[in-house]
mmCIF file of C-alpha atoms in Angstrom:
data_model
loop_
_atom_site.group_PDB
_atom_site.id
_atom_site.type_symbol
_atom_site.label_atom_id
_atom_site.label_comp_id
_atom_site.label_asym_id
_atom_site.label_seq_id
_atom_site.Cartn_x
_atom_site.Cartn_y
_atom_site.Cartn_z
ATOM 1 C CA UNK N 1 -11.946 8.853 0.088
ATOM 2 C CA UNK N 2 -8.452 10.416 -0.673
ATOM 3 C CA UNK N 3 -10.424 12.296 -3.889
ATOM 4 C CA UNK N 4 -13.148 14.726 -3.552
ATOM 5 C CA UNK N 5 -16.780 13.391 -4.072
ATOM 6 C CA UNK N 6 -18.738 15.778 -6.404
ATOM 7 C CA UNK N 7 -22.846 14.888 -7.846
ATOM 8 C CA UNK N 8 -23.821 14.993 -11.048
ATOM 9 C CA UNK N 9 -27.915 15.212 -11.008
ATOM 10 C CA UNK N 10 -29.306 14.154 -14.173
ATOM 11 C CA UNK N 11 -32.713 16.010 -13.027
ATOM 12 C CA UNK N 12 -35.165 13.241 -13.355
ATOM 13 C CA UNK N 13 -38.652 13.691 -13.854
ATOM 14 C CA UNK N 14 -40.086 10.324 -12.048
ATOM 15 C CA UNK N 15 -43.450 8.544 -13.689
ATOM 16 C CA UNK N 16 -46.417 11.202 -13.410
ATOM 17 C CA UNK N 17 -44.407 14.094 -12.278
ATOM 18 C CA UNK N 18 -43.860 17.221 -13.264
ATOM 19 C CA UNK N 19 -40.911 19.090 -13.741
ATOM 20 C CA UNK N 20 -41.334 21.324 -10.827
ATOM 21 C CA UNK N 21 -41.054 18.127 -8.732
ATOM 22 C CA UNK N 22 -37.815 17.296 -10.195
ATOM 23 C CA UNK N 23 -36.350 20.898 -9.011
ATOM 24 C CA UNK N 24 -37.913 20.319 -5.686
ATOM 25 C CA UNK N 25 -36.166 17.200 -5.540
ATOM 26 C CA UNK N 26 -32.766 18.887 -6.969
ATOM 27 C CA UNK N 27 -32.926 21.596 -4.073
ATOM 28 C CA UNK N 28 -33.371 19.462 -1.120
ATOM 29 C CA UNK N 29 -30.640 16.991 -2.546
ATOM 30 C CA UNK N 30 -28.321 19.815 -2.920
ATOM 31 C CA UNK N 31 -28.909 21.090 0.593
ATOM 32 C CA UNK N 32 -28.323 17.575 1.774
ATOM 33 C CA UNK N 33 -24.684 17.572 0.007
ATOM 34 C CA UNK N 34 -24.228 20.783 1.106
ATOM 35 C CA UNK N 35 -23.892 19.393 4.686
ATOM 36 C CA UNK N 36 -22.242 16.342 3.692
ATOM 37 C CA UNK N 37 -19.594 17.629 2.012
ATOM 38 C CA UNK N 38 -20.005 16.732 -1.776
ATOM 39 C CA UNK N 39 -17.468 19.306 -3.737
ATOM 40 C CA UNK N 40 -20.016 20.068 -6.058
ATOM 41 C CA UNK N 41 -22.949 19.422 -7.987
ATOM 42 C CA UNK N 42 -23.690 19.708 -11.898
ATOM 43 C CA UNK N 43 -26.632 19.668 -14.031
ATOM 44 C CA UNK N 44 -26.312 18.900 -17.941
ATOM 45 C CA UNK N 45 -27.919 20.592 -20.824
ATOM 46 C CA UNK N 46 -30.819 17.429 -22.095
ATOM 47 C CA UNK N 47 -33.271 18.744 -24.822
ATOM 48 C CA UNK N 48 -36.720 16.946 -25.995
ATOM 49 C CA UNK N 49 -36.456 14.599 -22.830
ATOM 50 C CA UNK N 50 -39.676 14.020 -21.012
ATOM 51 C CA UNK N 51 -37.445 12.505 -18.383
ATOM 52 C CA UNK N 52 -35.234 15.157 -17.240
ATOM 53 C CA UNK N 53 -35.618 18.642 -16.290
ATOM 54 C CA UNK N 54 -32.274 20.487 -17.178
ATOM 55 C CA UNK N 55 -32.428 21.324 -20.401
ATOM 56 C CA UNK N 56 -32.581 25.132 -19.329
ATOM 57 C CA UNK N 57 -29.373 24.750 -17.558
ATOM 58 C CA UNK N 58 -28.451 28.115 -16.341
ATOM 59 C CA UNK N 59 -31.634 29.035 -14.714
ATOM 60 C CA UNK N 60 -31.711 25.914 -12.426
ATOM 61 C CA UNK N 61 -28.366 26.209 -11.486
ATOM 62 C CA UNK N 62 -29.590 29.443 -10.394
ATOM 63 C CA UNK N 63 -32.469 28.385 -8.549
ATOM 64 C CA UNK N 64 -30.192 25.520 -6.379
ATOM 65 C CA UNK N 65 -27.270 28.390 -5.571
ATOM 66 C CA UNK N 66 -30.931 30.484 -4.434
ATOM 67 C CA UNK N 67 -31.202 27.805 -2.256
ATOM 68 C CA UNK N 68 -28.079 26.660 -1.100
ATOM 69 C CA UNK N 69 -25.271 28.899 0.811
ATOM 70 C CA UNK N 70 -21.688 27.476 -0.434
ATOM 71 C CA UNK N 71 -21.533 24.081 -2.457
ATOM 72 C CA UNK N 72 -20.308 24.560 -5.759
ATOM 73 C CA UNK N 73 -22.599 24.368 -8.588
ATOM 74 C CA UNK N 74 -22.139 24.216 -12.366
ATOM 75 C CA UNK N 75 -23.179 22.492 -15.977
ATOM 76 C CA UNK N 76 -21.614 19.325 -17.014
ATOM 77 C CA UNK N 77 -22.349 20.417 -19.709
ATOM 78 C CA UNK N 78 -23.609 23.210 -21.212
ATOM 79 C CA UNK N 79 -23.551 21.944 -25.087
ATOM 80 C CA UNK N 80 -21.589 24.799 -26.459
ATOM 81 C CA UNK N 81 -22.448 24.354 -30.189
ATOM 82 C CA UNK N 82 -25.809 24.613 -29.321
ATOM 83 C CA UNK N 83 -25.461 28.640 -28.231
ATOM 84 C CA UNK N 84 -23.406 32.011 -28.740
ATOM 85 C CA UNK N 85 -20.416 31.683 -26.886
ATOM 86 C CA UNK N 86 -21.667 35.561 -26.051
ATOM 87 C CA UNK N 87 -24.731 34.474 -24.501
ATOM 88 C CA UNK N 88 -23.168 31.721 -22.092
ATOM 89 C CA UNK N 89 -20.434 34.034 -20.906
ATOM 90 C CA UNK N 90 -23.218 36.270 -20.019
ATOM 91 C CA UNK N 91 -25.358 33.551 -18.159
ATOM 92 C CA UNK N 92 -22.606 32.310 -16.111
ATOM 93 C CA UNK N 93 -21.176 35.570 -15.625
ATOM 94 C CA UNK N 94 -24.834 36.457 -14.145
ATOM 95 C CA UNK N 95 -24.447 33.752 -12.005
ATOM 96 C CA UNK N 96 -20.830 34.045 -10.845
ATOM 97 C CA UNK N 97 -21.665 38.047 -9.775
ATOM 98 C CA UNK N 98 -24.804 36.430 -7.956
ATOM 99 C CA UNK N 99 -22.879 33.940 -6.397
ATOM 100 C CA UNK N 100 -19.091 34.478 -5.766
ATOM 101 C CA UNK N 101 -16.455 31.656 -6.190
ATOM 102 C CA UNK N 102 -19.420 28.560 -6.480
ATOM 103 C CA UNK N 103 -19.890 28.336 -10.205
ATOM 104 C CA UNK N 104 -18.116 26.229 -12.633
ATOM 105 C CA UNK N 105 -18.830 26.073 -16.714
ATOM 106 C CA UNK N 106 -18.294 22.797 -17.947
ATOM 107 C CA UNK N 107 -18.678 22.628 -22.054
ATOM 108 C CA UNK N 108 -19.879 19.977 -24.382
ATOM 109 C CA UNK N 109 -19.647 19.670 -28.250
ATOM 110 C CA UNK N 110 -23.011 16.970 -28.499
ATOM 111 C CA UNK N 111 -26.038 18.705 -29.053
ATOM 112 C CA UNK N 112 -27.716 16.992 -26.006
ATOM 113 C CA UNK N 113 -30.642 15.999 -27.921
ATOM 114 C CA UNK N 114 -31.462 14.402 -31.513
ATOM 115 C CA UNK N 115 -31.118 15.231 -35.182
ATOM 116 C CA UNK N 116 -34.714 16.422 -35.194
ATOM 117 C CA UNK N 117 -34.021 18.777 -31.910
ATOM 118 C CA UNK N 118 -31.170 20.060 -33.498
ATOM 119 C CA UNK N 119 -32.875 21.630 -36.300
ATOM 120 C CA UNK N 120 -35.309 23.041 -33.638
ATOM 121 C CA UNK N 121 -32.325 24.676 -31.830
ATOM 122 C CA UNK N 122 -31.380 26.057 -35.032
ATOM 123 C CA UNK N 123 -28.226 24.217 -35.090
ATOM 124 C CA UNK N 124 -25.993 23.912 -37.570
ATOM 125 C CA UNK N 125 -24.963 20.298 -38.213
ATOM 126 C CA UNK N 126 -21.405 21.503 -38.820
ATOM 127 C CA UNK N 127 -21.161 23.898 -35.766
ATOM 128 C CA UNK N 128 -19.302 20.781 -33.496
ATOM 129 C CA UNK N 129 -16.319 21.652 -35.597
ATOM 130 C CA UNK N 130 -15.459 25.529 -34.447
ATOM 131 C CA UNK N 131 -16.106 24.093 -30.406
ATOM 132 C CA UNK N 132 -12.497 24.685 -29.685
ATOM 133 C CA UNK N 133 -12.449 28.020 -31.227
ATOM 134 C CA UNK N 134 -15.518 28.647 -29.088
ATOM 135 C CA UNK N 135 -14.689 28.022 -26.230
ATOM 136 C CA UNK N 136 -11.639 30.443 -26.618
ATOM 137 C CA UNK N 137 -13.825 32.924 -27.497
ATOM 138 C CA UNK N 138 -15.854 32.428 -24.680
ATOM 139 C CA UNK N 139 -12.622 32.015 -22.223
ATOM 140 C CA UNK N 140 -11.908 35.532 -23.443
ATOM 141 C CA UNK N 141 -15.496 37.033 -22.708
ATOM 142 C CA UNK N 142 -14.605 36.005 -19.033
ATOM 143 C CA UNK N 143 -11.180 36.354 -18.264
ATOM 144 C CA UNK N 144 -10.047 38.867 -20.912
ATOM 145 C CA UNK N 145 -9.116 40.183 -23.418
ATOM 146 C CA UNK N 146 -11.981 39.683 -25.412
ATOM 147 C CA UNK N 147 -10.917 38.124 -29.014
ATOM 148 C CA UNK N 148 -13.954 39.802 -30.391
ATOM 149 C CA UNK N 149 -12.518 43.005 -30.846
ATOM 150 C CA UNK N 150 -15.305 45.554 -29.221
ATOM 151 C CA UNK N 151 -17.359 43.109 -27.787
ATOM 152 C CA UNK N 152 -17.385 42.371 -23.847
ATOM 153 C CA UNK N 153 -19.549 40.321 -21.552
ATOM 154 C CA UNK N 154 -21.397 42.139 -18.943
ATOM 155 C CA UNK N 155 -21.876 40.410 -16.838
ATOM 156 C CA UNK N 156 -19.044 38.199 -17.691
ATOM 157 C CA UNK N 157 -16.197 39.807 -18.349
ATOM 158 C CA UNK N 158 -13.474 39.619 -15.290
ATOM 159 C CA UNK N 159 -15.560 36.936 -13.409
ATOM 160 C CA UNK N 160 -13.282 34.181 -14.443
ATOM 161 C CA UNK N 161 -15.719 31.288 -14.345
ATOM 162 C CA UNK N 162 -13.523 28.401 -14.521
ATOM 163 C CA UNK N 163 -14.094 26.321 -17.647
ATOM 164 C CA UNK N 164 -13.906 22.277 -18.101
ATOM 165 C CA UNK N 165 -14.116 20.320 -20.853
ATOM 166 C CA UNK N 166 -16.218 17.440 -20.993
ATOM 167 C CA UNK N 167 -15.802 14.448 -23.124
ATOM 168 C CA UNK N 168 -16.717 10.542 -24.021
ATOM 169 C CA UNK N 169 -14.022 10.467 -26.628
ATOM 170 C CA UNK N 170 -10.513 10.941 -26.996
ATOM 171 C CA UNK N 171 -10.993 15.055 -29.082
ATOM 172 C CA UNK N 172 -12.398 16.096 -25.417
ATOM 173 C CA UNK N 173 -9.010 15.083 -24.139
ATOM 174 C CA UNK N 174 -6.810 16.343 -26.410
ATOM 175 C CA UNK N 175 -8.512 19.862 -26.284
ATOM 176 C CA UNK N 176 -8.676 20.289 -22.473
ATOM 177 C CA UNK N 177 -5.156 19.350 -22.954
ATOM 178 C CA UNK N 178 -3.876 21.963 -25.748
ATOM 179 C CA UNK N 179 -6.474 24.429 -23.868
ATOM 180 C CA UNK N 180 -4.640 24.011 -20.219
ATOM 181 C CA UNK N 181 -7.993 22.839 -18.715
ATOM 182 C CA UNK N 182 -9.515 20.492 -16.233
ATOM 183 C CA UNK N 183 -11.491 17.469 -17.878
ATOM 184 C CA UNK N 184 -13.918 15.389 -17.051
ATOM 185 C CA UNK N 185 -15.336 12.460 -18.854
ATOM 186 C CA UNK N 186 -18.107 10.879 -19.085
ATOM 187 C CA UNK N 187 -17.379 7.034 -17.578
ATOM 188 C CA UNK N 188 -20.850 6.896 -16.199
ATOM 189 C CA UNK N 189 -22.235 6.313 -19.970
ATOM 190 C CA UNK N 190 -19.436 5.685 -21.977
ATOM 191 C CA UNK N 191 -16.610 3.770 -20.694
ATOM 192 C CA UNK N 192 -15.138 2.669 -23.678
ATOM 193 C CA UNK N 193 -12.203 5.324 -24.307
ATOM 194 C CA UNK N 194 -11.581 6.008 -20.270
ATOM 195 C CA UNK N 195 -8.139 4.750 -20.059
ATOM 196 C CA UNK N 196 -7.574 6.522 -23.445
ATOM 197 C CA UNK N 197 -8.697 9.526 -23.001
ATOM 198 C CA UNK N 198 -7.113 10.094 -19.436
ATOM 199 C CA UNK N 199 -3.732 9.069 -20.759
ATOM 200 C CA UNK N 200 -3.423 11.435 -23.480
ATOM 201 C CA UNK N 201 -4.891 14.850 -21.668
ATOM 202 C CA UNK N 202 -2.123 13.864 -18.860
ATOM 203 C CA UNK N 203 0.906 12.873 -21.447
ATOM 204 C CA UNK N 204 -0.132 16.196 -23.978
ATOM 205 C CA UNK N 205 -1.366 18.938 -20.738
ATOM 206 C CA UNK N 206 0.091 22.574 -21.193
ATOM 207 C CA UNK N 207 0.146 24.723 -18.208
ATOM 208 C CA UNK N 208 -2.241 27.436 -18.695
ATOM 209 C CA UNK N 209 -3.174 30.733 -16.199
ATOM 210 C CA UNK N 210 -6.143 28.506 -14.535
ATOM 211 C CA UNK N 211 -4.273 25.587 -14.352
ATOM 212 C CA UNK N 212 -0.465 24.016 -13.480
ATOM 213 C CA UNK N 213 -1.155 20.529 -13.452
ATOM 214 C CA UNK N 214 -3.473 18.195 -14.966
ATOM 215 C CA UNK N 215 -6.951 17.895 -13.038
ATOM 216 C CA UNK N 216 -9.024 14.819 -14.035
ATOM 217 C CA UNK N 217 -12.750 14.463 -12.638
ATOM 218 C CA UNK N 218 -13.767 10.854 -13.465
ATOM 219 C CA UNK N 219 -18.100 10.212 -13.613
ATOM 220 C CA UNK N 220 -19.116 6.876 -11.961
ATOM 221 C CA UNK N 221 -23.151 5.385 -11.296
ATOM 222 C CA UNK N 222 -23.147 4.709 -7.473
ATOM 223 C CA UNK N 223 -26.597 2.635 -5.927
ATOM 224 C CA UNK N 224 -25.746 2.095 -2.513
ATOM 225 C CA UNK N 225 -28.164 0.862 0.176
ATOM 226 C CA UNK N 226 -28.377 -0.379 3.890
ATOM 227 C CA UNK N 227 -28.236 -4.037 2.803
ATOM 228 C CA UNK N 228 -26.207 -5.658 -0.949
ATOM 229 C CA UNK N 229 -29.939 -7.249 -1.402
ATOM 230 C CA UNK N 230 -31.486 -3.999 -1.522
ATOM 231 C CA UNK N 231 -28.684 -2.278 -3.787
ATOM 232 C CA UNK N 232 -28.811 -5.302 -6.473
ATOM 233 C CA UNK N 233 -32.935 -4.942 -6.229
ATOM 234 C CA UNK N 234 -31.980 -1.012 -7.171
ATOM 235 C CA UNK N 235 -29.588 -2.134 -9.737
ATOM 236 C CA UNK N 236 -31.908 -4.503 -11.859
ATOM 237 C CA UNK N 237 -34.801 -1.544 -11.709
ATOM 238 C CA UNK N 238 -32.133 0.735 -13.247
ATOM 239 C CA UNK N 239 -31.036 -1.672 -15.625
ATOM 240 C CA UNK N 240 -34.857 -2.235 -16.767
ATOM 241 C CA UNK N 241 -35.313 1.465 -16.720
ATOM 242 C CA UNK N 242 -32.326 2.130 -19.356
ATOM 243 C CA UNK N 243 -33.817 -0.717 -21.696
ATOM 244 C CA UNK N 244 -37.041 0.560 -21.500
ATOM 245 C CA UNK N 245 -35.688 4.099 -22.126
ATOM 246 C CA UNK N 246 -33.154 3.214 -25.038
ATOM 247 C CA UNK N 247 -34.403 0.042 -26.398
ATOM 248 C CA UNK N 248 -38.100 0.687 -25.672
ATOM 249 C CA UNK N 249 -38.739 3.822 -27.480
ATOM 250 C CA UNK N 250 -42.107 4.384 -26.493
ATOM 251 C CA UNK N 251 -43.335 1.036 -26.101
ATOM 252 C CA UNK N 252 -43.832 -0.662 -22.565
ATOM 253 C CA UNK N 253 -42.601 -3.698 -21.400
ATOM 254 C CA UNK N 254 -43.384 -5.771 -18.903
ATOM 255 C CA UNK N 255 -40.405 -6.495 -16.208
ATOM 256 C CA UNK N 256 -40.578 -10.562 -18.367
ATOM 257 C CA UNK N 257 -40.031 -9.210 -21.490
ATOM 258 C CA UNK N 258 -37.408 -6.238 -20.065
ATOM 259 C CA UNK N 259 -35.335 -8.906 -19.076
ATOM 260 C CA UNK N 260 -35.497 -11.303 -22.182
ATOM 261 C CA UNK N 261 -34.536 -8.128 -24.094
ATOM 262 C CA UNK N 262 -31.126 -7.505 -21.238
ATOM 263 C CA UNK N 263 -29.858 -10.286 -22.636
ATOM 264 C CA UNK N 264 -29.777 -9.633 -26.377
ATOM 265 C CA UNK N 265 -27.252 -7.526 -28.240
ATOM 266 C CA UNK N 266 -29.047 -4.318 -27.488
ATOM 267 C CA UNK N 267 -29.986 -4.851 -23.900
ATOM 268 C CA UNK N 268 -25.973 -5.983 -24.007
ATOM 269 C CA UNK N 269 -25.107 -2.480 -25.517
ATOM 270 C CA UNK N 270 -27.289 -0.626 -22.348
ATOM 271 C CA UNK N 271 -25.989 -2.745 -20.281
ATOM 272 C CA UNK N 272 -22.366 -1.612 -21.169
ATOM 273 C CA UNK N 273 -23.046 1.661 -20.728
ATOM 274 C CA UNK N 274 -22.559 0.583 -17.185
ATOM 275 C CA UNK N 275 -20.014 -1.030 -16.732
ATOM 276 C CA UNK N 276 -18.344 1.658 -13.960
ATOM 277 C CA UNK N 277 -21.308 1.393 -11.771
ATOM 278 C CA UNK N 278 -20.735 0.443 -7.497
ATOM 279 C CA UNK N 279 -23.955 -1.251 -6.186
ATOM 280 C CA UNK N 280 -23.709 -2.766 -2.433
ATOM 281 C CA UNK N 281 -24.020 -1.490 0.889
ATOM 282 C CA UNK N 282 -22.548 1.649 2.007
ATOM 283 C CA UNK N 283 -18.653 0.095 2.602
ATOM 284 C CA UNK N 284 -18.984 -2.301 -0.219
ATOM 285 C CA UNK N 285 -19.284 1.228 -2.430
ATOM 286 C CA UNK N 286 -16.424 3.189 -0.590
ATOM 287 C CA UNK N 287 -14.225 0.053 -2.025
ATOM 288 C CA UNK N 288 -15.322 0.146 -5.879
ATOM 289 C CA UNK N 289 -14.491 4.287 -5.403
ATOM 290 C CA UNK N 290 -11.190 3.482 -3.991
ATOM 291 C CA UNK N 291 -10.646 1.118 -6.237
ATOM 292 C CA UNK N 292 -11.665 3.189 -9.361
ATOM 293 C CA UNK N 293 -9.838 5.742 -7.791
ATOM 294 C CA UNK N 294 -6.528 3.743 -7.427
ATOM 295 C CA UNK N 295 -7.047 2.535 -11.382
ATOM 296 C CA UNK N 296 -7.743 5.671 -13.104
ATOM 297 C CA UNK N 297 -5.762 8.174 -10.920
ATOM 298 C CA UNK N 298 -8.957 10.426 -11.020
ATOM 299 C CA UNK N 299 -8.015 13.793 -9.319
ATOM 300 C CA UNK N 300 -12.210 13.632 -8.417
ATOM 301 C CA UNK N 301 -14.777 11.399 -8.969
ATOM 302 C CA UNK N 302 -18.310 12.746 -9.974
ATOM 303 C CA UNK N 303 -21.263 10.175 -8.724
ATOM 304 C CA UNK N 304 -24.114 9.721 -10.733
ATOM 305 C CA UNK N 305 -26.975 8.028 -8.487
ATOM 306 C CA UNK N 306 -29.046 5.632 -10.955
ATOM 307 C CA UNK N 307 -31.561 4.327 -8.792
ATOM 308 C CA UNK N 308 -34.850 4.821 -10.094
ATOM 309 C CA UNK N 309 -36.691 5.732 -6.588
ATOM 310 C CA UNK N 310 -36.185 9.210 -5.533
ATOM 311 C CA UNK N 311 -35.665 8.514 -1.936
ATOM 312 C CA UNK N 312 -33.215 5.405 -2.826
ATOM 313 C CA UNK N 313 -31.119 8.263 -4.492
ATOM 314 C CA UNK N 314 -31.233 10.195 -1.449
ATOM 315 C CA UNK N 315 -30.357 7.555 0.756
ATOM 316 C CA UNK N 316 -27.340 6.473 -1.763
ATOM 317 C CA UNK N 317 -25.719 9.488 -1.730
ATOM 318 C CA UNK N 318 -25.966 9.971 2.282
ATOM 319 C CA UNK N 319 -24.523 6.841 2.595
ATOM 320 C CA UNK N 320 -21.705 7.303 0.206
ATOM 321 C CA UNK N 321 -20.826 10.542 2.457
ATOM 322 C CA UNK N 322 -20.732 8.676 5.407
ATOM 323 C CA UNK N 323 -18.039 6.340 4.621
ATOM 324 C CA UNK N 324 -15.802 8.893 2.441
ATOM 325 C CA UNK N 325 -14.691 11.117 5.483
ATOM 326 C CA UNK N 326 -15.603 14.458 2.925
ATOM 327 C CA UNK N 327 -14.005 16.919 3.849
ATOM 328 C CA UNK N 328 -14.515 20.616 3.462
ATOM 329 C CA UNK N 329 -14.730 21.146 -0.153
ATOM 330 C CA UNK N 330 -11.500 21.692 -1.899
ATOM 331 C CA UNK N 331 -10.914 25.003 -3.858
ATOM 332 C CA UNK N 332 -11.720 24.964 -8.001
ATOM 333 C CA UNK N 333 -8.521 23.540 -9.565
ATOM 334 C CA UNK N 334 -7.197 27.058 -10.333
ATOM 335 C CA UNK N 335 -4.023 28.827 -10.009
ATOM 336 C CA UNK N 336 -4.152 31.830 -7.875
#
C-alpha cells in the first residue's frame, strides 16, 4: 500500500456474548495491529445497540492504550452534540496525559442512536446545529486560548489532541474544510456523497496551525480470506447479517427468507450500503485498496472488517497486513 492502513472496530458483541467479550476481543485485535503495523485504530460512539460495545467511548479507548504500547488510538466518532464540549476535552485530555502522542478525537454531529435514545441522552433535537461552534470551543479547551472566558480543561488544556471531522454528507466536508482539519468519511456505510464530499474539503481547505495540506482518511469493509470461496461465503453471512439487523428489526429469518428479502428494495438499500466493500483472497484485496486508493486519492484508508465470525475478522485483517508492506506508522497529520 502507498497509504497508511488504519482499523476502525465497530466493537461487536457476537450472538450470546457479553460485552466484556467484545473488549477482550478489541484488545487482542489491537495488539495484533500493533505488530502489523495498522496506523491506528478507532472506536465510535453507538447508543441502545445490543450489538456493539462502544457506546462509552472514552473509557475503552482507555482500556486498549492499557493494553497496547504505541498504536494510535481514537473515536471515529465521538457524537459531539450528544456531550459538553467541556467534558470531552477533559476525557481525551485524560487520555492524551496517560498516553503521549497516541490519541486522536474524531467528532460526529449524528446522535449515534435513535429519536427515542436521544431524549434519553437528554439531547436537544436542535443541538446538531451549534456542532461547528462546538467543536471550536472544544479546539480551544485543548490547544488554547480557551473561548470560554475563565474556563480551562484540566486535563485538557495544552495537550493538543488532534481533532477530525467525520462525515457521510457533504456539511462534514465543508467544515473540516473552513476548520483546517483532517476528514474522514464514512464510505464504509454511506457511499453515496464520496466523490462529493472529498472534492469540496480539497477545492475549499484553509491551512490551519494542525494542518498545511488537506488530509483525507477514506473508510472501506475489507473480508479477506485464504481462498475467494471462503471470502464470498463471509460476504453473503455479512450481507444476511445487515438485513437481519436493518430490515429485520427484531424478527428472525431464516437464511431462505434473508435472501428473498436481499433482493427487494430494502435488502437493495442494505445492500448499497456496501458498495466499497473488497472480498477475495489476501492479493485480490490489496488490488480493490489500490484501486480505491488510486480513485479517491485517499491520504489513508480506514478498514472496517464485516465478517460476522470473530476469528474470520482476525484472520482478514492479518492478511490485509501481509500484502500492504505497513510500514512504521506515520506521524498524526499535524504541523510541527
Amino acid at each position: 500500500m502507498t497509504v497508511p492502513l488504519s482499523i476502525l472496530d465497530l466493537a461487536q458483541i457476537g450472538d450470546g456474548e457479553h460485552a466484556r467479550d467484545s473488549f477482550r476481543a478489541s484488545v487482542e485485535m489491537a495488539r495484533a495491529a500493533e505488530r502489523q503495523g495498522y496506523q491506528r485504530i478507532w472506536y465510535a460512539e453507538h447508543h441502545n445497540m445490543p450489538s456493539i460495545a462502544s457506546s462509552a467511548t472514552s473509557v475503552l479507548i482507555a482500556h486498549i492504550a492499557a493494553n497496547t504500547e504505541s498504536i494510535r488510538l481514537g473515536s471515529g466518532g465521538v457524537m459531539l452534540p450528544n456531550h459538553a464540549p467541556l467534558t470531552i476535552a477533559e476525557q481525551f485530555g485524560t487520555l492524551a496525559e496517560l498516553h503521549p502522542g497516541r490519541i486522536d478525537l474524531g467528532l460526529g454531529r449524528a446522535p449515534g442512536s435513535d429519536q427515542q435514545t436521544m431524549r434519553a441522552l437528554r439531547r436537544d433535537p436542535s443541538s446538531a446545529d451549534s456542532f461547528p461552534q462546538d467543536v471550536l470551543e472544544l479546539q480551544g479547551y485543548l490547544t488554547g486560548p480557551t473561548r470560554v472566558a475563565g474556563i480551562e480543561a484540566t486535563p485538557g488544556k495544552g495537550t493538543n489532541v488532534p481533532l477530525y471531522i467525520l462525515g457521510s454528507s457533504l456539511f462534514g466536508a465543508k467544515l473540516a474544510a473552513m476548520l483546517g482539519l483532517p476528514y474522514a468519511f464514512a464510505s464504509h456505510f454511506a457511499p453515496n456523497a464520496l466523490d462529493d464530499a472529498i472534492a469540496i474539503y480539497r477545492r475549499e481547505f484553509r491551512p490551519s496551525a494542525q494542518l498545511a495540506e488537506p488530509y483525507v482518511i477514506a473508510a472501506v469493509n475489507v473480508i479477506a480470506a485464504d481462498t475467494e470461496d471462503e471470502a464470498q461465503a463471509l460476504f453473503t453471512a455479512t450481507q444476511r447479517k445487515r438485513v437481519q439487523l436493518f430490515v429485520g428489526r427484531g424478527r428472525t429469518f431464516t437464511p431462505e427468507e434473508t435472501d428473498l428479502v436481499l433482493t427487494s428494495p430494502a435488502g437493495q438499500q442494505v445492500l448499497q450500503m456496501l458498495r466499497y466493500t473488497a472480498v477475495g483472497t489476501a492479493q485480490q484485496v490489496r488490488d480493490y485498496l489500490d484501486t480505491f486508493t488510486a480513485r479517491t486519492g485517499a491520504d489513508e484508508l480506514m478498514v472496517v472488517s464485516s465478517a460476522t465470525d470473530r476469528s474470520a475478522w482476525l484472520r482478514s485483517l492479518e492478511l490485509v497486513a501481509e500484502v500492504s508492506d505497513l510500514a512504521s506508522p506515520a506521524p498524526s497529520p499535524q504541523v510541527p
